[in-house]
Coordinates of C-alpha atoms in Angstrom, one line a residue:
M963 CA -20.8 80.6 46.9
I964 CA -23.2 79.9 49.7
T965 CA -22.3 81.3 53.1
P966 CA -22.4 78.4 55.6
M967 CA -25.6 78.4 57.6
Q968 CA -27.0 76.5 60.6
V969 CA -29.7 74.1 59.3
A970 CA -32.1 72.9 62.0
I971 CA -34.2 69.9 60.9
H972 CA -37.2 68.7 62.9
L973 CA -37.9 65.1 62.1
G974 CA -41.2 64.5 63.9
A975 CA -41.7 61.7 65.0
H976 CA -45.1 61.0 63.4
S977 CA -48.2 62.1 65.3
T978 CA -46.2 64.0 67.9
D979 CA -46.4 67.4 66.5
G980 CA -49.1 68.0 63.8
D981 CA -46.9 70.8 62.3
R982 CA -47.3 72.7 65.6
L983 CA -43.6 73.5 65.8
I984 CA -43.1 74.9 62.3
K985 CA -46.4 76.8 62.5
G986 CA -45.2 78.3 65.8
M987 CA -42.1 79.5 64.0
L988 CA -44.2 81.0 61.2
K989 CA -46.2 82.9 63.7
N990 CA -43.0 84.5 65.0
R991 CA -41.4 85.3 61.7
D992 CA -40.7 88.9 62.7
I993 CA -38.9 87.9 65.9
L994 CA -36.9 85.3 63.9
S995 CA -36.0 87.6 61.1
E996 CA -34.5 90.1 63.5
Q997 CA -32.0 87.4 64.5
G998 CA -31.2 86.2 61.0
I999 CA -33.4 83.1 61.3
V1000 CA -35.6 81.9 58.3
A1001 CA -38.6 79.5 58.6
P1002 CA -40.0 79.0 55.0
A1003 CA -43.5 77.7 54.6
P1004 CA -43.5 73.8 54.4
T1005 CA -45.2 73.9 51.1
R1006 CA -42.1 75.5 49.6
Y1007 CA -39.7 72.7 50.4
R1008 CA -41.2 69.4 51.5
T1009 CA -41.9 68.0 48.0
M1010 CA -38.8 69.7 46.6
I1011 CA -36.5 68.2 49.2
R1012 CA -38.0 64.7 48.8
E1013 CA -37.7 64.8 45.0
T1014 CA -34.2 66.2 45.2
M1015 CA -33.0 63.5 47.5
Q1016 CA -34.6 60.8 45.4
A1017 CA -33.1 62.2 42.2
L1018 CA -29.6 62.3 43.9
N1019 CA -30.2 58.8 45.5
N1020 CA -29.1 60.5 48.8
A1021 CA -25.8 61.6 47.2
R1022 CA -24.4 65.1 47.5
P1023 CA -25.6 67.7 45.1
N1024 CA -23.1 69.7 43.1
D1025 CA -22.6 73.4 44.0
D1026 CA -25.0 74.7 41.4
A1027 CA -27.8 72.3 42.6
Q1028 CA -27.3 73.2 46.2
Q1029 CA -27.2 76.9 45.4
A1030 CA -30.6 76.5 43.6
L1031 CA -32.0 74.7 46.6
F1032 CA -30.9 77.5 49.0
D1033 CA -32.2 80.2 46.6
D1034 CA -35.6 78.6 46.9
L1035 CA -35.4 78.2 50.7
V1036 CA -33.8 81.5 51.8
E1037 CA -34.8 84.9 50.6
D1038 CA -33.0 86.9 53.2
E1039 CA -29.3 87.2 52.2
G1040 CA -28.4 88.0 55.8
A1041 CA -29.9 84.8 57.2
T1042 CA -27.7 82.6 59.3
R1043 CA -30.1 79.8 60.4
L1044 CA -32.7 77.8 58.4
L1045 CA -35.6 76.0 60.1
L1046 CA -37.1 72.9 58.4
S1047 CA -39.7 70.5 59.6
N1048 CA -41.4 67.4 58.2
E1049 CA -42.5 64.2 60.0
H1050 CA -42.0 62.4 56.7
F1051 CA -38.3 63.3 56.3
I1052 CA -37.4 59.8 57.4
C1053 CA -40.4 57.9 56.0
V1054 CA -44.1 58.0 55.6
Q1055 CA -46.3 56.6 58.3
Q1056 CA -47.0 53.3 56.4
K1057 CA -43.2 52.5 56.8
V1058 CA -42.7 53.4 60.4
L1059 CA -42.5 49.6 61.2
E1060 CA -40.8 48.6 58.0
H1061 CA -39.1 45.2 58.4
G1062 CA -40.5 45.0 61.9
T1063 CA -38.1 47.8 63.0
L1064 CA -38.9 51.2 64.3
Y1065 CA -37.8 53.7 61.6
A1066 CA -35.5 51.3 59.8
R1067 CA -34.7 54.0 57.2
A1068 CA -33.5 56.5 59.8
G1069 CA -29.8 56.1 59.0
D1070 CA -30.2 56.3 55.2
K1071 CA -32.5 59.3 55.3
I1072 CA -30.3 61.2 57.8
A1073 CA -27.3 60.5 55.5
G1074 CA -29.3 61.9 52.6
L1075 CA -30.3 65.0 54.5
T1076 CA -26.7 65.5 55.6
N1077 CA -25.4 65.2 52.1
L1078 CA -28.1 67.6 50.8
F1079 CA -26.8 70.3 53.2
H1080 CA -23.1 69.4 53.1
G1081 CA -20.9 72.3 54.1
H1082 CA -23.5 73.6 56.5
E1083 CA -24.0 73.1 60.3
V1084 CA -26.9 70.6 60.4
E1085 CA -28.7 69.7 63.6
F1086 CA -31.7 67.4 64.2
F1087 CA -34.7 67.6 66.5
L1088 CA -36.9 64.6 67.4
A1089 CA -39.9 64.0 69.8
I1090 CA -40.4 60.4 70.9
A1091 CA -43.4 58.8 72.4
N1092 CA -44.4 55.7 74.4
P1093 CA -44.9 52.9 71.9
A1094 CA -48.0 51.8 73.8
T1095 CA -49.7 55.0 72.5
F1096 CA -47.5 55.8 69.5
L1097 CA -48.1 52.6 67.6
P1098 CA -51.9 52.7 67.7
T1099 CA -51.9 56.4 66.7
I1100 CA -49.7 55.6 63.6
A1101 CA -51.8 52.6 62.7
A1102 CA -54.9 54.7 62.7
R1103 CA -53.4 56.9 60.0
V1104 CA -52.5 54.0 57.7
K1105 CA -55.3 53.6 55.2
N1106 CA -57.0 50.4 54.3
K1107 CA -55.3 48.4 57.1
S1108 CA -56.5 47.5 60.6
F1109 CA -54.1 47.8 63.5
A1110 CA -53.5 44.0 63.5
E1111 CA -52.7 44.0 59.7
W1112 CA -50.3 46.9 60.0
Y1113 CA -48.7 45.7 63.2
G1114 CA -48.4 42.1 62.0
M1115 CA -45.9 39.9 64.0
T1116 CA -43.9 42.9 65.4
D1117 CA -42.6 42.6 68.9
A1118 CA -43.4 46.0 70.4
S1119 CA -41.1 45.3 73.4
A1120 CA -38.1 45.2 71.0
L1121 CA -38.9 48.6 69.4
L1122 CA -36.5 51.0 71.1
W1123 CA -36.1 54.7 70.4
S1124 CA -32.5 54.4 71.5
D1125 CA -31.9 52.2 68.4
V1126 CA -33.4 54.9 66.2
I1127 CA -31.3 57.5 67.7
T1128 CA -28.2 55.3 67.4
R1129 CA -28.9 55.1 63.6
I1130 CA -29.4 58.8 63.4
R1131 CA -26.1 59.5 65.2
A1132 CA -24.2 57.0 63.2
A1133 CA -25.3 58.6 60.0
N1134 CA -24.0 62.0 61.1
P1135 CA -22.0 61.8 64.3
S1136 CA -21.1 65.5 64.2
A1137 CA -24.7 66.8 64.0
P1138 CA -26.2 67.6 67.4
L1139 CA -29.5 65.9 68.2
T1140 CA -32.1 67.3 70.5
V1141 CA -34.7 64.8 71.9
W1142 CA -37.8 65.1 74.1
C1143 CA -40.7 63.0 75.1
N1144 CA -44.0 63.9 73.5
E1145 CA -45.7 63.3 76.9
D1146 CA -43.7 66.1 78.4
T1147 CA -44.4 68.6 75.6
P1148 CA -46.9 70.8 77.5
L1149 CA -44.3 71.6 80.2
I1150 CA -41.3 72.1 77.9
W1151 CA -42.9 73.7 74.8
P1152 CA -41.4 77.2 75.3
Q1153 CA -37.9 75.6 75.5
V1154 CA -38.6 73.3 72.5
M1155 CA -39.5 76.4 70.5
R1156 CA -36.4 78.3 71.6
E1157 CA -34.0 75.4 71.1
F1158 CA -35.3 74.7 67.5
A1159 CA -35.1 78.4 66.7
G1160 CA -31.7 78.7 68.3
V1161 CA -32.5 81.7 70.4
D1162 CA -31.8 82.5 74.0
H1163 CA -34.0 82.1 77.1
G1164 CA -35.1 85.7 77.0
T1165 CA -36.9 85.3 73.7
E1166 CA -40.7 85.2 74.2
F1167 CA -42.5 83.6 71.3
V1168 CA -46.2 84.0 70.5
G1169 CA -47.9 80.7 71.2
R1170 CA -45.3 79.5 73.7
Y1171 CA -48.1 78.3 76.1
E1172 CA -50.5 77.0 73.5
V1173 CA -49.8 73.3 74.3
L1174 CA -50.3 73.9 78.0
A1175 CA -53.6 75.6 77.2
Q1176 CA -54.9 72.4 75.5
I1177 CA -54.8 70.5 78.8
M1178 CA -55.5 73.3 81.3
K1179 CA -58.8 74.8 82.2
K1180 CA -59.3 78.4 81.0
E1181 CA -59.4 79.8 84.5
G1182 CA -56.1 78.0 85.2
M1183 CA -54.5 79.6 82.1
R1184 CA -55.8 83.0 83.1
R1185 CA -54.4 82.7 86.6
F1186 CA -51.1 81.2 85.3
K1187 CA -50.5 84.2 83.0
E1188 CA -51.4 86.6 85.7
Y1189 CA -49.0 84.9 88.0
L1190 CA -46.2 85.2 85.5
E1191 CA -46.7 88.9 85.2
T1192 CA -46.0 89.4 88.8
H1193 CA -43.5 86.5 89.3
P1194 CA -41.5 86.2 86.1
P1195 CA -39.4 83.0 86.0
V1196 CA -35.7 83.4 85.8
T1197 CA -34.8 80.0 84.4
E1198 CA -36.4 77.2 82.4
V1199 CA -36.6 75.0 85.5
H1200 CA -38.4 77.8 87.4
L1201 CA -40.9 78.2 84.6
R1202 CA -41.6 74.5 84.4
R1203 CA -42.2 74.3 88.2
I1204 CA -44.8 77.1 87.9
M1205 CA -46.4 75.3 85.0
A1206 CA -46.5 72.0 86.8
A1207 CA -48.0 73.6 89.9
F1208 CA -50.9 75.2 87.9
L1209 CA -51.4 72.1 85.9
D1210 CA -51.7 70.0 89.0
K1211 CA -54.6 72.2 90.1
Y1212 CA -56.3 73.0 86.8
A1213 CA -55.6 70.1 84.5
I1214 CA -58.4 68.9 82.1
E1215 CA -58.5 65.3 83.1
D1216 CA -60.0 64.1 79.8
A1217 CA -57.2 65.8 77.9
I1218 CA -54.4 64.1 79.7
E1219 CA -55.8 60.6 79.9
V1220 CA -55.3 58.2 77.0
E1221 CA -57.6 55.2 76.6
L1222 CA -56.4 52.2 74.7
D1223 CA -58.6 49.4 73.3
L1224 CA -56.4 47.3 71.1
P1225 CA -57.0 43.8 69.9
G1226 CA -54.6 41.3 71.5
W1227 CA -53.1 43.9 73.9
T1228 CA -53.8 43.6 77.6
E1229 CA -53.3 46.1 80.4
E1230 CA -50.3 44.2 81.4
D1231 CA -48.8 44.5 77.9
V1232 CA -49.3 48.3 78.0
D1233 CA -47.7 48.5 81.4
R1234 CA -44.7 46.4 80.2
L1235 CA -44.2 48.6 77.2
S1236 CA -44.4 51.7 79.4
D1237 CA -41.7 50.4 81.7
I1238 CA -39.5 49.6 78.8
Y1239 CA -40.0 53.0 77.4
E1240 CA -39.0 54.7 80.7
E1241 CA -35.8 52.7 80.8
D1242 CA -35.1 53.6 77.2
V1243 CA -35.7 57.3 77.9
D1244 CA -33.1 57.1 80.7
L1245 CA -30.6 55.6 78.3
I1246 CA -31.3 58.2 75.6
A1247 CA -30.8 61.0 78.1
R1248 CA -27.2 59.8 78.7
M1249 CA -26.3 59.2 75.0
P1250 CA -23.3 61.2 73.7
G1251 CA -24.3 63.9 71.2
V1252 CA -27.9 64.0 72.5
T1253 CA -29.4 67.0 74.3
F1254 CA -32.4 65.6 76.1
L1255 CA -35.1 68.1 77.2
A1256 CA -36.9 67.1 80.4
P1257 CA -39.4 68.8 82.6

């Protein structure tokens, strides 16, 4: 009999993470282990979970099959929380715009993951991104197709993350969902790490400022860390204000600017998509069952 566990599942989205989150957990295995948290290497479960879900056709496994799954995933008998991450849990990048819909398979795949871990406390984590930058990034990863071929006749203005989240919530209304904007990641990364791991504010992970370091000059990072030693933040909000202040002065401009050169897209198109995205984010932040992480 498997003791019920918390199962935290990071869904991506595509091109928002590059496995940074799960690698961050692996770097902090000792800290996690002390609190009963397990983060197995992705190579141990990604293929296995996909093949198991396919074999079951998203139905529930029997007790023996689920026991075998957990035996492969969890070595520590005292573990209480399991961390999993895969940007392909919902679909591969080629099918992100399947049927002209953003993540059309979200509902079915979430139902499958929920069934796979039935009897356990499942929660989901998802980073979203401005479609104006998200779509070209995904298209660049699709082999043997140009952006125009992959994008086709899709109406980007109709692609709403709130619709994706609605499908995820409908598939498992009882599972908490934590969402954040990829654009905000440098300022909220320490909190993202802690929320995914399920630890309190006082836990200090190795690599908690690595995203910030990618867009801040080395001198700025040095001064930032020196400042924290003498002025330790007492809340998440306090920490983000400090980060924002240093970023305002020491940001690497080339690292925070995104240039878009897409066939058929004008500057006005990009501005319109960005406005729609901002309105959509406001809606998502108010959705029931959603914890929205904002800077």
